[in-house]
Amino acid sequence: MAADVAGRDYEWTDPPSCEDKEAFTRCEGTFVAQDYRREDGITGTPIDSWERPVSIWLPRDVPGPWPVVLFGHGAGETRTGGGYLARFIAPLGIAVLAVDAVGFGDHPTSDVNDEIANLTSMMAIDLDDGTLDARQLRLNFRQTAYDRLQLARLAATVADIDGDGTVDLDGDRIGYAGFSLGGIVSGELLSLGGFDIVLLSVCGARVTSL
C-alpha cells in the first residue's frame, strides 16, 4: 500500500481557493485519494477512490517555500481544527495541511454532522446493542493513516497552492502533529511516512479497554 502511494502523483481536482486571514492565508481544495480497505483487511491495490477536501493554512510575510505539518484532529473536531495550530506555527514559516479522519467532517464515510455519531462510526461502536466491531475499527484507523499518507504525497508533488506560479511547499520537509485521536491513530502513518518531525499530544486514551 505504501509503495502504491509513493508511486502516485496526486493532483488537485479543484484548485485551492484562498483567503487572507489575520495570521495566515486559508485555502480549501480537493484531491482524489484511494480507498485501500476491504472486508478481510487491507489491499495494496485500491478498491475505490474518493474525493477528499483539504484545508490548508499558509504563512504570510515569511518567504517560502515552507515546510509542512500535517494536522491530525481529535475526536471532538474535524480538519478545520488545524487553524488553531496554524495560529502558532504559520508565523514561524510553517504551512499546515489537514484532511478529516474516517467518519468525521467531510470524509466520504461521514453521513451526519453529529459529534457522537461521528465518533461511534469511527470507533465502530453500536450503541444500541453495546458492541464493537474490532476489525472495522482497525480498518478505520488504517484508512485514516493512508488518507494522510496520500496527503503527504500530495504536498510533495503539488507545491504551488495558491496558483501564483511560485513554489509554496517544501515537499522534502514534512512533519505530523496529532492531537488526541489524531495521535491515537498515528502509529501506522508514522511508521510508513518518513516524517521529519512528529508532535503527539494527549493521545493516551484507553482504546484497548473498549
Coordinates of C-alpha atoms in Angstrom, one line a residue:
M1 CA 0.0 0.0 0.0
A2 CA 2.7 2.4 0.9
A3 CA 4.6 1.6 -2.3
D4 CA 1.4 2.3 -4.3
V5 CA 1.0 5.7 -2.6
A6 CA 4.7 6.5 -3.2
G7 CA 4.3 5.7 -6.9
R8 CA 1.4 8.0 -7.5
D9 CA 1.4 11.7 -8.5
Y10 CA -1.6 13.3 -6.8
E11 CA -3.2 16.4 -8.3
W12 CA -5.9 18.9 -7.3
T13 CA -9.4 18.1 -8.7
D14 CA -10.5 21.6 -7.6
P15 CA -7.6 24.1 -7.4
P16 CA -7.5 25.6 -3.9
S17 CA -9.4 28.8 -3.3
C18 CA -7.6 31.0 -0.8
E19 CA -8.5 33.9 1.5
D20 CA -6.1 36.0 3.6
K21 CA -6.7 35.9 7.3
E22 CA -5.1 37.7 10.2
A23 CA -2.3 35.2 10.9
F24 CA -2.2 33.2 7.7
T25 CA -3.7 32.5 4.3
R26 CA -6.5 29.9 4.5
C27 CA -7.1 27.7 1.4
E28 CA -9.6 24.9 0.6
G29 CA -9.1 22.4 -2.2
T30 CA -9.9 18.8 -3.1
F31 CA -7.9 15.8 -4.4
V32 CA -8.7 12.2 -5.3
A33 CA -7.5 9.7 -2.8
Q34 CA -7.6 5.9 -2.8
D35 CA -9.5 3.6 -0.5
Y36 CA -7.4 0.5 0.4
R37 CA -10.0 -1.2 2.7
R38 CA -11.7 -4.5 2.0
E39 CA -13.8 -6.6 4.3
D40 CA -11.0 -9.0 5.2
G41 CA -8.2 -6.4 5.6
I42 CA -6.0 -4.1 3.5
T43 CA -5.1 -4.5 -0.1
G44 CA -2.1 -3.0 -1.8
T45 CA -4.3 -2.2 -4.8
P46 CA -7.0 0.4 -4.2
I47 CA -10.6 -0.9 -4.3
D48 CA -12.1 2.5 -4.8
S49 CA -11.3 6.2 -4.9
W50 CA -12.9 9.2 -3.4
E51 CA -12.6 13.0 -3.4
R52 CA -11.1 14.4 -0.3
P53 CA -11.5 18.0 0.8
V54 CA -8.2 19.5 2.2
S55 CA -7.8 22.5 4.5
I56 CA -4.6 24.5 4.1
W57 CA -3.0 27.3 6.1
L58 CA -0.1 29.1 4.5
P59 CA 2.3 31.6 6.2
R60 CA 2.2 35.2 5.4
D61 CA 5.1 37.7 5.3
V62 CA 7.6 34.8 5.5
P63 CA 9.4 33.8 2.4
G64 CA 8.7 30.3 1.0
P65 CA 8.8 27.5 0.2
W66 CA 7.6 26.5 3.6
P67 CA 8.0 23.2 5.4
V68 CA 4.7 21.4 6.0
V69 CA 3.0 19.9 9.1
L70 CA 0.0 17.6 8.6
F71 CA -2.6 18.1 11.3
G72 CA -4.4 15.1 12.8
H73 CA -7.6 16.3 14.6
G74 CA -9.1 15.0 17.8
A75 CA -12.4 13.1 18.3
G76 CA -14.3 16.3 19.1
E77 CA -13.4 18.2 16.0
T78 CA -12.6 18.0 12.2
R79 CA -9.8 19.0 9.9
T80 CA -10.7 22.7 10.4
G81 CA -9.1 22.5 13.9
G82 CA -5.8 22.8 12.1
G83 CA -6.4 26.6 12.2
Y84 CA -5.6 26.6 15.9
L85 CA -2.2 25.0 15.2
A86 CA -1.6 27.4 12.3
R87 CA -2.1 30.4 14.6
F88 CA 1.1 29.3 16.4
I89 CA 3.3 27.9 13.6
A90 CA 2.3 29.8 10.5
P91 CA 4.1 33.0 11.8
L92 CA 7.2 30.8 12.1
G93 CA 7.0 30.0 8.4
I94 CA 5.3 26.5 8.5
A95 CA 2.3 25.5 6.5
V96 CA -0.4 23.3 7.8
L97 CA -2.5 20.7 5.8
A98 CA -5.3 18.6 7.1
V99 CA -8.0 16.1 6.0
D100 CA -10.8 14.6 8.0
A101 CA -10.5 11.2 9.7
V102 CA -12.7 8.3 8.6
G103 CA -16.3 9.1 9.8
F104 CA -15.6 12.8 10.5
G105 CA -16.4 16.1 8.8
D106 CA -16.5 15.8 5.0
H107 CA -14.9 12.4 4.8
P108 CA -16.9 10.2 2.3
T109 CA -17.7 7.8 5.2
S110 CA -19.4 10.5 7.2
D111 CA -23.2 10.7 6.9
V112 CA -24.1 13.1 9.6
N113 CA -22.6 16.1 11.4
D114 CA -23.3 14.7 14.9
E115 CA -20.2 14.5 17.1
I116 CA -21.3 11.4 18.9
A117 CA -22.4 9.6 15.7
N118 CA -19.1 10.5 14.0
L119 CA -17.1 9.1 17.0
T120 CA -19.1 5.9 17.2
S121 CA -18.8 5.4 13.4
M122 CA -15.0 5.9 13.6
M123 CA -14.7 3.6 16.6
A124 CA -17.1 1.0 15.0
I125 CA -19.3 1.1 18.1
D126 CA -23.0 0.1 18.0
L127 CA -24.7 1.9 21.0
D128 CA -28.0 0.1 20.5
D129 CA -26.6 -3.4 21.2
G130 CA -23.4 -2.3 23.0
T131 CA -21.0 -4.0 20.6
L132 CA -17.7 -3.0 19.0
D133 CA -16.6 -4.3 15.6
A134 CA -12.8 -4.6 16.2
R135 CA -11.9 -5.4 12.6
Q136 CA -13.8 -2.4 11.3
L137 CA -12.2 -0.2 14.0
R138 CA -8.8 -1.4 12.8
L139 CA -9.7 -0.7 9.1
N140 CA -10.9 2.8 10.1
F141 CA -7.7 3.6 11.9
R142 CA -5.6 2.2 9.0
Q143 CA -7.5 4.1 6.2
T144 CA -7.2 7.3 8.2
A145 CA -3.5 6.8 8.2
Y146 CA -3.5 6.0 4.5
D147 CA -5.5 9.1 3.7
R148 CA -2.9 11.2 5.5
L149 CA -0.1 9.4 3.8
Q150 CA -1.7 10.3 0.5
L151 CA -2.0 13.9 1.7
A152 CA 1.8 13.9 2.4
R153 CA 2.4 12.7 -1.1
L154 CA 0.1 15.4 -2.5
A155 CA 2.1 18.1 -0.6
A156 CA 5.3 16.7 -2.0
T157 CA 4.1 16.6 -5.6
V158 CA 1.9 19.7 -5.9
A159 CA 3.8 22.6 -4.4
D160 CA 2.0 25.6 -5.8
I161 CA -1.0 26.0 -3.6
D162 CA -2.4 29.5 -4.4
G163 CA -1.8 29.2 -8.2
D164 CA 0.5 32.2 -8.5
G165 CA 3.2 30.2 -10.2
T166 CA 5.6 30.1 -7.3
V167 CA 6.5 27.1 -5.1
D168 CA 4.7 27.3 -1.7
L169 CA 5.5 23.9 -0.1
D170 CA 8.8 22.3 0.7
G171 CA 7.9 18.6 0.0
D172 CA 11.3 17.5 1.4
R173 CA 10.3 18.8 4.9
I174 CA 7.1 17.3 6.2
G175 CA 6.0 16.7 9.8
Y176 CA 3.0 15.4 11.6
A177 CA 1.1 16.8 14.6
G178 CA -1.6 14.5 16.1
F179 CA -3.8 15.6 18.9
S180 CA -5.9 13.1 20.9
L181 CA -7.5 10.8 18.3
G182 CA -5.0 12.2 15.8
G183 CA -2.2 10.8 17.9
I184 CA -4.0 7.5 18.7
V185 CA -4.4 6.6 15.0
S186 CA -0.9 7.7 14.0
G187 CA 1.2 4.6 14.6
E188 CA 1.0 3.1 11.1
L189 CA 1.2 6.5 9.5
L190 CA 4.4 7.4 11.3
S191 CA 6.0 4.0 10.5
L192 CA 5.3 4.4 6.8
G193 CA 5.6 8.2 6.2
G194 CA 9.2 9.1 6.9
F195 CA 8.2 12.3 8.7
D196 CA 11.0 14.7 9.7
I197 CA 9.4 15.8 12.9
V198 CA 6.4 14.5 15.0
L199 CA 4.3 16.0 17.8
L200 CA 1.8 13.8 19.6
S201 CA -0.3 15.4 22.2
V202 CA -2.7 13.9 24.8
C203 CA -3.1 10.7 22.9
G204 CA -3.1 8.2 25.8
A205 CA -6.8 7.2 25.6
R206 CA -7.7 3.8 26.8
V207 CA -8.8 2.5 23.4
T208 CA -7.9 -1.1 24.4
S209 CA -10.3 -1.1 27.3
L210 CA -13.2 -0.8 24.8

